[in-house]
Amino acid sequence: MIQAVDLIFSLIFQGIRLYLILLIIYILMSWVPASRETKIGILLGKITEPYLAFFRRFIPPLGMIDISPIVAIFVLNYLITRGVLEVYRLIMASLM
């Protein structure tokens, strides 16, 4: 049972890391606007825009600078990962 929980949470953490990488790539693509019109750019937009749109509703751009992706990365990398880790610790403590 413990091995199954380890596997599930390992997959969740790997999924978070992969999404973080895709998010960073999509954000960097904004520096070259034509890159977002490619097939990869459109695919990344479909994957990442719903998550970024949530933060853009609450954080307005500061002039020409949109800081919502920075907050989105912080939330994903720190808060969500930390929350999943705490759930993992609670489950593991209850199994032992």
PDB file of C-alpha atoms in Angstrom:
ATOM      1  CA  MET A   1       0.000   0.000   0.000  1.00  0.00           C
ATOM      2  CA  ILE A   2       2.808   2.410   0.874  1.00  0.00           C
ATOM      3  CA  GLN A   3       4.474   1.780  -2.488  1.00  0.00           C
ATOM      4  CA  ALA A   4       1.243   2.611  -4.313  1.00  0.00           C
ATOM      5  CA  VAL A   5       0.893   5.886  -2.407  1.00  0.00           C
ATOM      6  CA  ASP A   6       4.537   6.708  -3.176  1.00  0.00           C
ATOM      7  CA  LEU A   7       3.951   6.030  -6.859  1.00  0.00           C
ATOM      8  CA  ILE A   8       0.783   8.137  -7.010  1.00  0.00           C
ATOM      9  CA  PHE A   9       2.375  11.117  -5.286  1.00  0.00           C
ATOM     10  CA  SER A  10       5.524  10.770  -7.342  1.00  0.00           C
ATOM     11  CA  LEU A  11       3.390  11.015 -10.485  1.00  0.00           C
ATOM     12  CA  ILE A  12       1.570  14.046  -9.064  1.00  0.00           C
ATOM     13  CA  PHE A  13       4.864  15.816  -8.295  1.00  0.00           C
ATOM     14  CA  GLN A  14       6.232  14.991 -11.740  1.00  0.00           C
ATOM     15  CA  GLY A  15       3.028  16.342 -13.283  1.00  0.00           C
ATOM     16  CA  ILE A  16       3.388  19.588 -11.324  1.00  0.00           C
ATOM     17  CA  ARG A  17       7.002  19.922 -12.475  1.00  0.00           C
ATOM     18  CA  LEU A  18       6.044  19.263 -16.094  1.00  0.00           C
ATOM     19  CA  TYR A  19       3.249  21.845 -15.924  1.00  0.00           C
ATOM     20  CA  LEU A  20       5.671  24.342 -14.388  1.00  0.00           C
ATOM     21  CA  ILE A  21       8.103  23.799 -17.262  1.00  0.00           C
ATOM     22  CA  LEU A  22       5.315  24.208 -19.837  1.00  0.00           C
ATOM     23  CA  LEU A  23       4.190  27.372 -18.077  1.00  0.00           C
ATOM     24  CA  ILE A  24       7.686  28.865 -18.142  1.00  0.00           C
ATOM     25  CA  ILE A  25       8.114  27.990 -21.823  1.00  0.00           C
ATOM     26  CA  TYR A  26       4.787  29.631 -22.653  1.00  0.00           C
ATOM     27  CA  ILE A  27       5.704  32.756 -20.702  1.00  0.00           C
ATOM     28  CA  LEU A  28       9.080  32.986 -22.454  1.00  0.00           C
ATOM     29  CA  MET A  29       7.304  32.610 -25.794  1.00  0.00           C
ATOM     30  CA  SER A  30       5.590  35.929 -25.103  1.00  0.00           C
ATOM     31  CA  TRP A  31       8.908  37.650 -25.837  1.00  0.00           C
ATOM     32  CA  VAL A  32       8.574  36.455 -29.439  1.00  0.00           C
ATOM     33  CA  PRO A  33       4.874  36.991 -30.236  1.00  0.00           C
ATOM     34  CA  ALA A  34       4.992  35.063 -33.518  1.00  0.00           C
ATOM     35  CA  SER A  35       5.976  31.929 -31.606  1.00  0.00           C
ATOM     36  CA  ARG A  36       2.561  31.792 -29.936  1.00  0.00           C
ATOM     37  CA  GLU A  37       0.941  31.424 -33.355  1.00  0.00           C
ATOM     38  CA  THR A  38       2.753  28.159 -34.084  1.00  0.00           C
ATOM     39  CA  LYS A  39       1.150  24.777 -33.386  1.00  0.00           C
ATOM     40  CA  ILE A  40       3.234  24.359 -30.240  1.00  0.00           C
ATOM     41  CA  GLY A  41       2.363  27.859 -29.059  1.00  0.00           C
ATOM     42  CA  ILE A  42      -1.347  27.245 -29.591  1.00  0.00           C
ATOM     43  CA  LEU A  43      -1.139  23.906 -27.744  1.00  0.00           C
ATOM     44  CA  LEU A  44       0.756  25.474 -24.840  1.00  0.00           C
ATOM     45  CA  GLY A  45      -1.803  28.282 -24.757  1.00  0.00           C
ATOM     46  CA  LYS A  46      -4.660  25.802 -24.447  1.00  0.00           C
ATOM     47  CA  ILE A  47      -2.846  24.073 -21.606  1.00  0.00           C
ATOM     48  CA  THR A  48      -1.603  27.090 -19.639  1.00  0.00           C
ATOM     49  CA  GLU A  49      -4.029  29.954 -20.346  1.00  0.00           C
ATOM     50  CA  PRO A  50      -6.835  28.663 -18.070  1.00  0.00           C
ATOM     51  CA  TYR A  51      -4.420  28.655 -15.117  1.00  0.00           C
ATOM     52  CA  LEU A  52      -2.951  32.054 -16.019  1.00  0.00           C
ATOM     53  CA  ALA A  53      -6.405  33.548 -16.650  1.00  0.00           C
ATOM     54  CA  PHE A  54      -7.350  32.869 -13.038  1.00  0.00           C
ATOM     55  CA  PHE A  55      -4.522  35.123 -11.831  1.00  0.00           C
ATOM     56  CA  ARG A  56      -5.083  37.760 -14.521  1.00  0.00           C
ATOM     57  CA  ARG A  57      -8.595  38.315 -13.151  1.00  0.00           C
ATOM     58  CA  PHE A  58      -7.171  39.483  -9.825  1.00  0.00           C
ATOM     59  CA  ILE A  59      -3.820  41.024 -10.777  1.00  0.00           C
ATOM     60  CA  PRO A  60      -3.998  43.834 -13.320  1.00  0.00           C
ATOM     61  CA  PRO A  61      -0.967  44.594 -15.521  1.00  0.00           C
ATOM     62  CA  LEU A  62       1.376  47.315 -14.325  1.00  0.00           C
ATOM     63  CA  GLY A  63       1.660  49.381 -17.472  1.00  0.00           C
ATOM     64  CA  MET A  64       3.125  47.055 -20.085  1.00  0.00           C
ATOM     65  CA  ILE A  65       4.249  44.483 -17.511  1.00  0.00           C
ATOM     66  CA  ASP A  66       2.022  41.564 -16.543  1.00  0.00           C
ATOM     67  CA  ILE A  67       3.156  40.193 -13.183  1.00  0.00           C
ATOM     68  CA  SER A  68       0.402  37.594 -12.924  1.00  0.00           C
ATOM     69  CA  PRO A  69       2.643  34.829 -14.412  1.00  0.00           C
ATOM     70  CA  ILE A  70       5.157  35.429 -11.619  1.00  0.00           C
ATOM     71  CA  VAL A  71       2.438  34.957  -9.021  1.00  0.00           C
ATOM     72  CA  ALA A  72       1.112  31.914 -10.904  1.00  0.00           C
ATOM     73  CA  ILE A  73       4.560  30.292 -10.903  1.00  0.00           C
ATOM     74  CA  PHE A  74       5.007  31.051  -7.204  1.00  0.00           C
ATOM     75  CA  VAL A  75       1.617  29.557  -6.335  1.00  0.00           C
ATOM     76  CA  LEU A  76       2.263  26.429  -8.389  1.00  0.00           C
ATOM     77  CA  ASN A  77       5.847  25.925  -7.315  1.00  0.00           C
ATOM     78  CA  TYR A  78       5.456  26.727  -3.647  1.00  0.00           C
ATOM     79  CA  LEU A  79       1.880  26.637  -2.394  1.00  0.00           C
ATOM     80  CA  ILE A  80       0.409  23.802  -4.448  1.00  0.00           C
ATOM     81  CA  THR A  81       3.533  21.653  -4.172  1.00  0.00           C
ATOM     82  CA  ARG A  82       3.658  22.315  -0.438  1.00  0.00           C
ATOM     83  CA  GLY A  83      -0.022  21.417  -0.047  1.00  0.00           C
ATOM     84  CA  VAL A  84       0.378  18.145  -1.945  1.00  0.00           C
ATOM     85  CA  LEU A  85       3.449  17.338   0.155  1.00  0.00           C
ATOM     86  CA  GLU A  86       1.503  17.887   3.379  1.00  0.00           C
ATOM     87  CA  VAL A  87      -1.292  15.611   2.155  1.00  0.00           C
ATOM     88  CA  TYR A  88       1.339  12.993   1.325  1.00  0.00           C
ATOM     89  CA  ARG A  89       2.828  13.282   4.832  1.00  0.00           C
ATOM     90  CA  LEU A  90      -0.588  12.922   6.454  1.00  0.00           C
ATOM     91  CA  ILE A  91      -1.407   9.832   4.395  1.00  0.00           C
ATOM     92  CA  MET A  92       1.969   8.257   5.107  1.00  0.00           C
ATOM     93  CA  ALA A  93       1.647   8.963   8.830  1.00  0.00           C
ATOM     94  CA  SER A  94      -1.778   7.326   8.908  1.00  0.00           C
ATOM     95  CA  LEU A  95      -0.452   4.220   7.107  1.00  0.00           C
ATOM     96  CA  MET A  96       2.377   3.662   9.539  1.00  0.00           C
TER      97      MET A  96
END
